[in-house]
């Protein structure tokens, strides 16, 4: 069953200007060290940050809170599998919110997809609850 859906559209040029203006202050407030390392290693640094920004916004919407109620930017983080598929990781209050919205006897999976086409970066997040396997 679907527990939540979120989407967000971010302007890459706006994120680039924010990076230029606030630098590490912005990076360390919003992105985990792993996300920063990934972005800084990419050719399109601002686009990578913009996609992750959009993913965090989309995830907060899928959690039903938006960026309020104690959720922190770094409670949501994006990494990539070796195949390039993005994966959302939740910690802190975001993980607590996910646990609270997951029905008993179910496990939650957070699906995320990212795309960009300058000047836009977009993310979709779907939170799905799967019934736990019955004990054998």
Short mmCIF file of N, CA and C in Angstrom, two decimals:
data_model
loop_
_atom_site.label_atom_id
_atom_site.label_comp_id
_atom_site.label_asym_id
_atom_site.label_seq_id
_atom_site.Cartn_x
_atom_site.Cartn_y
_atom_site.Cartn_z
N UNK A 1 0.84 -1.18 0.00
CA UNK A 1 0.00 0.00 0.00
C UNK A 1 0.88 1.24 0.00
N UNK A 2 0.38 2.29 -0.61
CA UNK A 2 1.11 3.56 -0.68
C UNK A 2 0.81 4.37 0.58
N UNK A 3 1.86 4.77 1.29
CA UNK A 3 1.72 5.58 2.50
C UNK A 3 1.88 7.06 2.22
N UNK A 4 2.66 7.40 1.20
CA UNK A 4 2.89 8.80 0.90
C UNK A 4 3.55 9.00 -0.44
N UNK A 5 3.26 10.12 -1.06
CA UNK A 5 3.86 10.50 -2.34
C UNK A 5 4.29 11.95 -2.22
N UNK A 6 5.47 12.24 -2.74
CA UNK A 6 5.95 13.62 -2.75
C UNK A 6 6.72 13.91 -4.01
N UNK A 7 6.68 15.14 -4.45
CA UNK A 7 7.48 15.55 -5.61
C UNK A 7 8.01 16.95 -5.35
N UNK A 8 9.09 17.28 -6.03
CA UNK A 8 9.62 18.63 -5.93
C UNK A 8 10.41 18.95 -7.18
N UNK A 9 10.42 20.22 -7.52
CA UNK A 9 11.14 20.75 -8.67
C UNK A 9 12.06 21.84 -8.14
N UNK A 10 13.35 21.72 -8.41
CA UNK A 10 14.32 22.71 -7.94
C UNK A 10 15.02 23.35 -9.13
N UNK A 11 15.33 24.63 -9.00
CA UNK A 11 16.04 25.34 -10.04
C UNK A 11 17.54 25.21 -9.80
N UNK A 12 18.23 24.60 -10.74
CA UNK A 12 19.67 24.35 -10.59
C UNK A 12 20.44 25.66 -10.46
N UNK A 13 20.07 26.68 -11.22
CA UNK A 13 20.76 27.98 -11.13
C UNK A 13 20.59 28.60 -9.75
N UNK A 14 19.43 28.43 -9.13
CA UNK A 14 19.19 28.96 -7.79
C UNK A 14 20.08 28.24 -6.78
N UNK A 15 20.19 26.92 -6.92
CA UNK A 15 21.06 26.16 -6.02
C UNK A 15 22.52 26.56 -6.25
N UNK A 16 22.93 26.75 -7.50
CA UNK A 16 24.30 27.20 -7.79
C UNK A 16 24.58 28.54 -7.15
N UNK A 17 23.63 29.47 -7.22
CA UNK A 17 23.80 30.79 -6.60
C UNK A 17 23.89 30.67 -5.09
N UNK A 18 23.09 29.78 -4.51
CA UNK A 18 23.14 29.57 -3.06
C UNK A 18 24.48 28.98 -2.65
N UNK A 19 24.98 28.03 -3.43
CA UNK A 19 26.30 27.46 -3.16
C UNK A 19 27.38 28.53 -3.24
N UNK A 20 27.28 29.40 -4.25
CA UNK A 20 28.25 30.48 -4.43
C UNK A 20 28.19 31.46 -3.26
N UNK A 21 26.99 31.79 -2.84
CA UNK A 21 26.81 32.81 -1.79
C UNK A 21 27.16 32.28 -0.40
N UNK A 22 26.69 31.05 -0.07
CA UNK A 22 26.82 30.55 1.30
C UNK A 22 27.84 29.42 1.46
N UNK A 23 28.27 28.80 0.36
CA UNK A 23 29.32 27.80 0.38
C UNK A 23 29.10 26.68 1.38
N UNK A 24 30.13 26.45 2.21
CA UNK A 24 30.09 25.34 3.16
C UNK A 24 28.97 25.48 4.19
N UNK A 25 28.60 26.70 4.51
CA UNK A 25 27.51 26.90 5.48
C UNK A 25 26.22 26.25 4.97
N UNK A 26 25.94 26.43 3.69
CA UNK A 26 24.76 25.80 3.07
C UNK A 26 24.97 24.28 2.96
N UNK A 27 26.13 23.88 2.44
CA UNK A 27 26.40 22.45 2.24
C UNK A 27 26.25 21.66 3.55
N UNK A 28 26.86 22.15 4.61
CA UNK A 28 26.87 21.38 5.86
C UNK A 28 25.53 21.45 6.59
N UNK A 29 24.73 22.46 6.32
CA UNK A 29 23.40 22.55 6.95
C UNK A 29 22.42 21.59 6.31
N UNK A 30 22.55 21.37 5.00
CA UNK A 30 21.54 20.63 4.26
C UNK A 30 21.97 19.21 3.88
N UNK A 31 23.24 19.02 3.58
CA UNK A 31 23.71 17.76 2.99
C UNK A 31 24.67 17.01 3.91
N UNK A 32 24.53 15.69 3.90
CA UNK A 32 25.43 14.84 4.68
C UNK A 32 26.83 14.86 4.04
N UNK A 33 27.86 14.48 4.79
CA UNK A 33 29.19 14.40 4.20
C UNK A 33 29.24 13.50 2.96
N UNK A 34 28.51 12.41 2.98
CA UNK A 34 28.49 11.50 1.82
C UNK A 34 27.85 12.19 0.61
N UNK A 35 26.75 12.91 0.83
CA UNK A 35 26.12 13.64 -0.28
C UNK A 35 27.05 14.72 -0.83
N UNK A 36 27.76 15.40 0.05
CA UNK A 36 28.70 16.43 -0.39
C UNK A 36 29.82 15.82 -1.23
N UNK A 37 30.36 14.70 -0.77
CA UNK A 37 31.44 14.04 -1.51
C UNK A 37 30.97 13.61 -2.89
N UNK A 38 29.77 13.08 -2.96
CA UNK A 38 29.21 12.66 -4.25
C UNK A 38 29.06 13.86 -5.18
N UNK A 39 28.47 14.93 -4.68
CA UNK A 39 28.23 16.11 -5.52
C UNK A 39 29.54 16.73 -6.00
N UNK A 40 30.49 16.86 -5.09
CA UNK A 40 31.75 17.52 -5.44
C UNK A 40 32.59 16.70 -6.42
N UNK A 41 32.32 15.39 -6.51
CA UNK A 41 33.05 14.53 -7.44
C UNK A 41 32.42 14.51 -8.83
N UNK A 42 31.24 15.08 -8.96
CA UNK A 42 30.52 15.05 -10.24
C UNK A 42 30.86 16.26 -11.09
N UNK A 43 30.70 16.09 -12.40
CA UNK A 43 30.94 17.19 -13.34
C UNK A 43 29.92 18.31 -13.13
N UNK A 44 28.66 17.94 -12.92
CA UNK A 44 27.58 18.91 -12.72
C UNK A 44 27.27 19.03 -11.22
N UNK A 45 28.12 19.73 -10.50
CA UNK A 45 28.02 19.83 -9.05
C UNK A 45 26.68 20.41 -8.61
N UNK A 46 26.31 21.55 -9.16
CA UNK A 46 25.07 22.21 -8.75
C UNK A 46 23.85 21.35 -9.07
N UNK A 47 23.85 20.67 -10.21
CA UNK A 47 22.72 19.81 -10.57
C UNK A 47 22.60 18.65 -9.59
N UNK A 48 23.72 18.11 -9.15
CA UNK A 48 23.69 17.01 -8.19
C UNK A 48 23.12 17.48 -6.86
N UNK A 49 23.56 18.64 -6.38
CA UNK A 49 22.99 19.19 -5.16
C UNK A 49 21.50 19.50 -5.34
N UNK A 50 21.12 20.04 -6.48
CA UNK A 50 19.71 20.39 -6.72
C UNK A 50 18.83 19.16 -6.71
N UNK A 51 19.29 18.06 -7.30
CA UNK A 51 18.50 16.83 -7.28
C UNK A 51 18.32 16.32 -5.86
N UNK A 52 19.37 16.40 -5.06
CA UNK A 52 19.27 15.94 -3.68
C UNK A 52 18.40 16.88 -2.84
N UNK A 53 18.47 18.17 -3.11
CA UNK A 53 17.58 19.13 -2.46
C UNK A 53 16.13 18.76 -2.77
N UNK A 54 15.85 18.54 -4.05
CA UNK A 54 14.49 18.19 -4.47
C UNK A 54 14.04 16.88 -3.83
N UNK A 55 14.95 15.92 -3.70
CA UNK A 55 14.61 14.63 -3.08
C UNK A 55 14.24 14.81 -1.61
N UNK A 56 14.96 15.67 -0.91
CA UNK A 56 14.65 15.91 0.50
C UNK A 56 13.29 16.59 0.65
N UNK A 57 13.02 17.56 -0.21
CA UNK A 57 11.71 18.23 -0.20
C UNK A 57 10.60 17.22 -0.50
N UNK A 58 10.80 16.40 -1.53
CA UNK A 58 9.80 15.40 -1.92
C UNK A 58 9.58 14.38 -0.82
N UNK A 59 10.65 13.97 -0.17
CA UNK A 59 10.55 12.99 0.91
C UNK A 59 9.77 13.58 2.09
N UNK A 60 10.05 14.82 2.43
CA UNK A 60 9.33 15.44 3.55
C UNK A 60 7.84 15.54 3.25
N UNK A 61 7.50 15.76 1.99
CA UNK A 61 6.09 15.79 1.59
C UNK A 61 5.47 14.40 1.68
N UNK A 62 6.21 13.39 1.23
CA UNK A 62 5.71 12.01 1.30
C UNK A 62 5.52 11.57 2.75
N UNK A 63 6.34 12.10 3.65
CA UNK A 63 6.19 11.79 5.07
C UNK A 63 4.99 12.54 5.68
N UNK A 64 4.42 13.46 4.91
CA UNK A 64 3.23 14.17 5.36
C UNK A 64 3.50 15.36 6.25
N UNK A 65 4.75 15.83 6.26
CA UNK A 65 5.10 16.92 7.16
C UNK A 65 5.58 18.17 6.45
N UNK A 66 6.16 18.02 5.28
CA UNK A 66 6.94 19.12 4.73
C UNK A 66 8.13 19.31 5.66
N UNK A 67 8.85 20.37 5.48
CA UNK A 67 10.03 20.59 6.32
C UNK A 67 9.64 21.38 7.57
N UNK A 68 8.93 20.70 8.45
CA UNK A 68 8.52 21.28 9.73
C UNK A 68 8.38 20.13 10.72
N UNK A 69 7.88 20.42 11.88
CA UNK A 69 7.63 19.40 12.90
C UNK A 69 8.90 18.67 13.34
N UNK A 70 10.05 19.33 13.31
CA UNK A 70 11.26 18.73 13.83
C UNK A 70 12.11 17.98 12.83
N UNK A 71 11.66 17.86 11.59
CA UNK A 71 12.45 17.15 10.59
C UNK A 71 13.66 18.01 10.22
N UNK A 72 14.79 17.39 10.07
CA UNK A 72 16.01 18.10 9.70
C UNK A 72 16.43 17.68 8.29
N UNK A 73 17.07 18.60 7.59
CA UNK A 73 17.51 18.31 6.22
C UNK A 73 18.33 17.03 6.17
N UNK A 74 19.25 16.89 7.12
CA UNK A 74 20.16 15.75 7.06
C UNK A 74 19.55 14.47 7.62
N UNK A 75 18.27 14.52 8.07
CA UNK A 75 17.55 13.30 8.44
C UNK A 75 17.15 12.51 7.20
N UNK A 76 17.28 13.13 6.04
CA UNK A 76 16.99 12.50 4.76
C UNK A 76 18.23 12.64 3.90
N UNK A 77 18.72 11.52 3.36
CA UNK A 77 19.95 11.56 2.57
C UNK A 77 19.83 10.63 1.37
N UNK A 78 20.43 11.04 0.27
CA UNK A 78 20.40 10.25 -0.96
C UNK A 78 21.80 9.73 -1.25
N UNK A 79 21.87 8.45 -1.55
CA UNK A 79 23.11 7.85 -2.08
C UNK A 79 22.73 7.12 -3.35
N UNK A 80 23.71 6.51 -3.98
CA UNK A 80 23.44 5.76 -5.20
C UNK A 80 24.01 4.36 -5.11
N UNK A 81 23.26 3.40 -5.62
CA UNK A 81 23.77 2.04 -5.76
C UNK A 81 24.83 2.05 -6.86
N UNK A 82 25.58 0.96 -6.98
CA UNK A 82 26.59 0.87 -8.04
C UNK A 82 25.97 1.04 -9.42
N UNK A 83 24.71 0.68 -9.55
CA UNK A 83 24.00 0.81 -10.83
C UNK A 83 23.62 2.26 -11.14
N UNK A 84 23.76 3.15 -10.15
CA UNK A 84 23.38 4.54 -10.30
C UNK A 84 22.02 4.85 -9.71
N UNK A 85 21.25 3.81 -9.37
CA UNK A 85 19.91 4.01 -8.80
C UNK A 85 20.03 4.78 -7.48
N UNK A 86 19.24 5.86 -7.35
CA UNK A 86 19.27 6.59 -6.08
C UNK A 86 18.52 5.84 -4.99
N UNK A 87 19.00 6.01 -3.76
CA UNK A 87 18.40 5.36 -2.59
C UNK A 87 18.27 6.43 -1.51
N UNK A 88 17.10 6.47 -0.87
CA UNK A 88 16.86 7.44 0.21
C UNK A 88 17.09 6.76 1.55
N UNK A 89 17.84 7.41 2.42
CA UNK A 89 18.10 6.92 3.77
C UNK A 89 17.48 7.90 4.77
N UNK A 90 16.76 7.37 5.74
CA UNK A 90 16.14 8.22 6.75
C UNK A 90 16.74 7.92 8.12
N UNK A 91 17.01 8.98 8.86
CA UNK A 91 17.51 8.87 10.23
C UNK A 91 16.74 9.87 11.08
N UNK A 92 17.02 9.88 12.37
CA UNK A 92 16.45 10.88 13.26
C UNK A 92 14.94 10.93 13.20
N UNK A 93 14.41 12.18 13.20
CA UNK A 93 12.98 12.36 13.24
C UNK A 93 12.29 11.81 12.00
N UNK A 94 12.94 11.88 10.84
CA UNK A 94 12.33 11.35 9.61
C UNK A 94 12.11 9.85 9.74
N UNK A 95 13.07 9.14 10.31
CA UNK A 95 12.91 7.69 10.51
C UNK A 95 11.81 7.41 11.54
N UNK A 96 11.73 8.23 12.57
CA UNK A 96 10.67 8.07 13.57
C UNK A 96 9.30 8.30 12.94
N UNK A 97 9.18 9.32 12.10
CA UNK A 97 7.91 9.61 11.42
C UNK A 97 7.54 8.44 10.50
N UNK A 98 8.52 7.90 9.78
CA UNK A 98 8.26 6.76 8.89
C UNK A 98 7.77 5.56 9.70
N UNK A 99 8.40 5.29 10.82
CA UNK A 99 7.97 4.17 11.67
C UNK A 99 6.55 4.39 12.18
N UNK A 100 6.22 5.62 12.55
CA UNK A 100 4.88 5.91 13.09
C UNK A 100 3.80 5.77 12.03
N UNK A 101 4.12 6.03 10.78
CA UNK A 101 3.10 5.95 9.73
C UNK A 101 3.02 4.57 9.08
N UNK A 102 3.92 3.68 9.46
CA UNK A 102 3.92 2.33 8.89
C UNK A 102 3.01 1.43 9.72
N UNK A 103 2.00 0.81 9.08
CA UNK A 103 1.07 -0.03 9.83
C UNK A 103 1.77 -1.23 10.47
N UNK A 104 1.26 -1.72 11.60
CA UNK A 104 1.82 -2.92 12.22
C UNK A 104 1.80 -4.08 11.21
N UNK A 105 2.83 -4.90 11.27
CA UNK A 105 2.92 -6.05 10.36
C UNK A 105 3.39 -5.69 8.97
N UNK A 106 3.89 -4.46 8.80
CA UNK A 106 4.38 -4.01 7.50
C UNK A 106 5.78 -3.42 7.64
N UNK A 107 6.50 -3.39 6.54
CA UNK A 107 7.79 -2.72 6.45
C UNK A 107 7.69 -1.66 5.37
N UNK A 108 8.30 -0.52 5.62
CA UNK A 108 8.23 0.59 4.66
C UNK A 108 9.44 0.60 3.75
N UNK A 109 9.19 0.93 2.51
CA UNK A 109 10.24 1.12 1.51
C UNK A 109 10.07 2.52 0.94
N UNK A 110 11.16 3.26 0.86
CA UNK A 110 11.13 4.61 0.30
C UNK A 110 11.75 4.54 -1.10
N UNK A 111 10.92 4.77 -2.11
CA UNK A 111 11.38 4.80 -3.50
C UNK A 111 11.66 6.24 -3.88
N UNK A 112 12.75 6.47 -4.60
CA UNK A 112 13.08 7.82 -5.04
C UNK A 112 13.61 7.76 -6.47
N UNK A 113 13.22 8.74 -7.26
CA UNK A 113 13.78 8.88 -8.59
C UNK A 113 14.13 10.35 -8.79
N UNK A 114 15.25 10.57 -9.48
CA UNK A 114 15.77 11.91 -9.69
C UNK A 114 16.02 12.13 -11.18
N UNK A 115 15.85 13.37 -11.61
CA UNK A 115 16.20 13.72 -12.99
C UNK A 115 16.55 15.19 -13.05
N UNK A 116 17.30 15.57 -14.07
CA UNK A 116 17.55 16.99 -14.28
C UNK A 116 17.68 17.27 -15.77
N UNK A 117 17.26 18.46 -16.13
CA UNK A 117 17.40 19.00 -17.48
C UNK A 117 17.53 20.50 -17.26
N UNK A 118 18.74 20.99 -17.33
CA UNK A 118 19.03 22.37 -16.96
C UNK A 118 17.99 23.31 -17.53
N UNK A 119 17.39 24.17 -16.71
CA UNK A 119 17.78 24.55 -15.36
C UNK A 119 16.99 23.84 -14.26
N UNK A 120 16.36 22.72 -14.54
CA UNK A 120 15.49 22.09 -13.56
C UNK A 120 16.03 20.75 -13.07
N UNK A 121 15.81 20.49 -11.79
CA UNK A 121 16.08 19.20 -11.17
C UNK A 121 14.77 18.76 -10.52
N UNK A 122 14.45 17.50 -10.63
CA UNK A 122 13.16 17.01 -10.14
C UNK A 122 13.35 15.71 -9.39
N UNK A 123 12.51 15.52 -8.38
CA UNK A 123 12.52 14.28 -7.60
C UNK A 123 11.10 13.85 -7.29
N UNK A 124 10.91 12.54 -7.29
CA UNK A 124 9.65 11.94 -6.85
C UNK A 124 9.99 10.92 -5.77
N UNK A 125 9.19 10.90 -4.72
CA UNK A 125 9.36 9.92 -3.64
C UNK A 125 8.01 9.25 -3.40
N UNK A 126 8.05 7.93 -3.34
CA UNK A 126 6.87 7.14 -3.00
C UNK A 126 7.25 6.28 -1.81
N UNK A 127 6.44 6.34 -0.76
CA UNK A 127 6.66 5.48 0.40
C UNK A 127 5.62 4.37 0.34
N UNK A 128 6.13 3.15 0.32
CA UNK A 128 5.29 1.96 0.18
C UNK A 128 5.41 1.10 1.43
N UNK A 129 4.31 0.54 1.86
CA UNK A 129 4.31 -0.41 2.98
C UNK A 129 4.03 -1.81 2.42
N UNK A 130 4.93 -2.73 2.72
CA UNK A 130 4.77 -4.12 2.31
C UNK A 130 4.49 -4.97 3.53
N UNK A 131 3.55 -5.87 3.39
CA UNK A 131 3.24 -6.79 4.50
C UNK A 131 4.46 -7.66 4.78
N UNK A 132 4.79 -7.78 6.07
CA UNK A 132 5.90 -8.65 6.46
C UNK A 132 5.55 -10.10 6.14
N UNK A 133 6.58 -10.87 5.83
CA UNK A 133 6.36 -12.30 5.54
C UNK A 133 5.85 -13.01 6.80
N UNK A 134 4.91 -13.91 6.59
CA UNK A 134 4.39 -14.70 7.71
C UNK A 134 5.46 -15.66 8.19
N UNK A 135 5.57 -15.86 9.51
CA UNK A 135 6.58 -16.79 10.01
C UNK A 135 6.28 -18.20 9.50
N UNK A 136 7.36 -18.93 9.20
CA UNK A 136 7.18 -20.30 8.70
C UNK A 136 7.46 -21.32 9.77
#
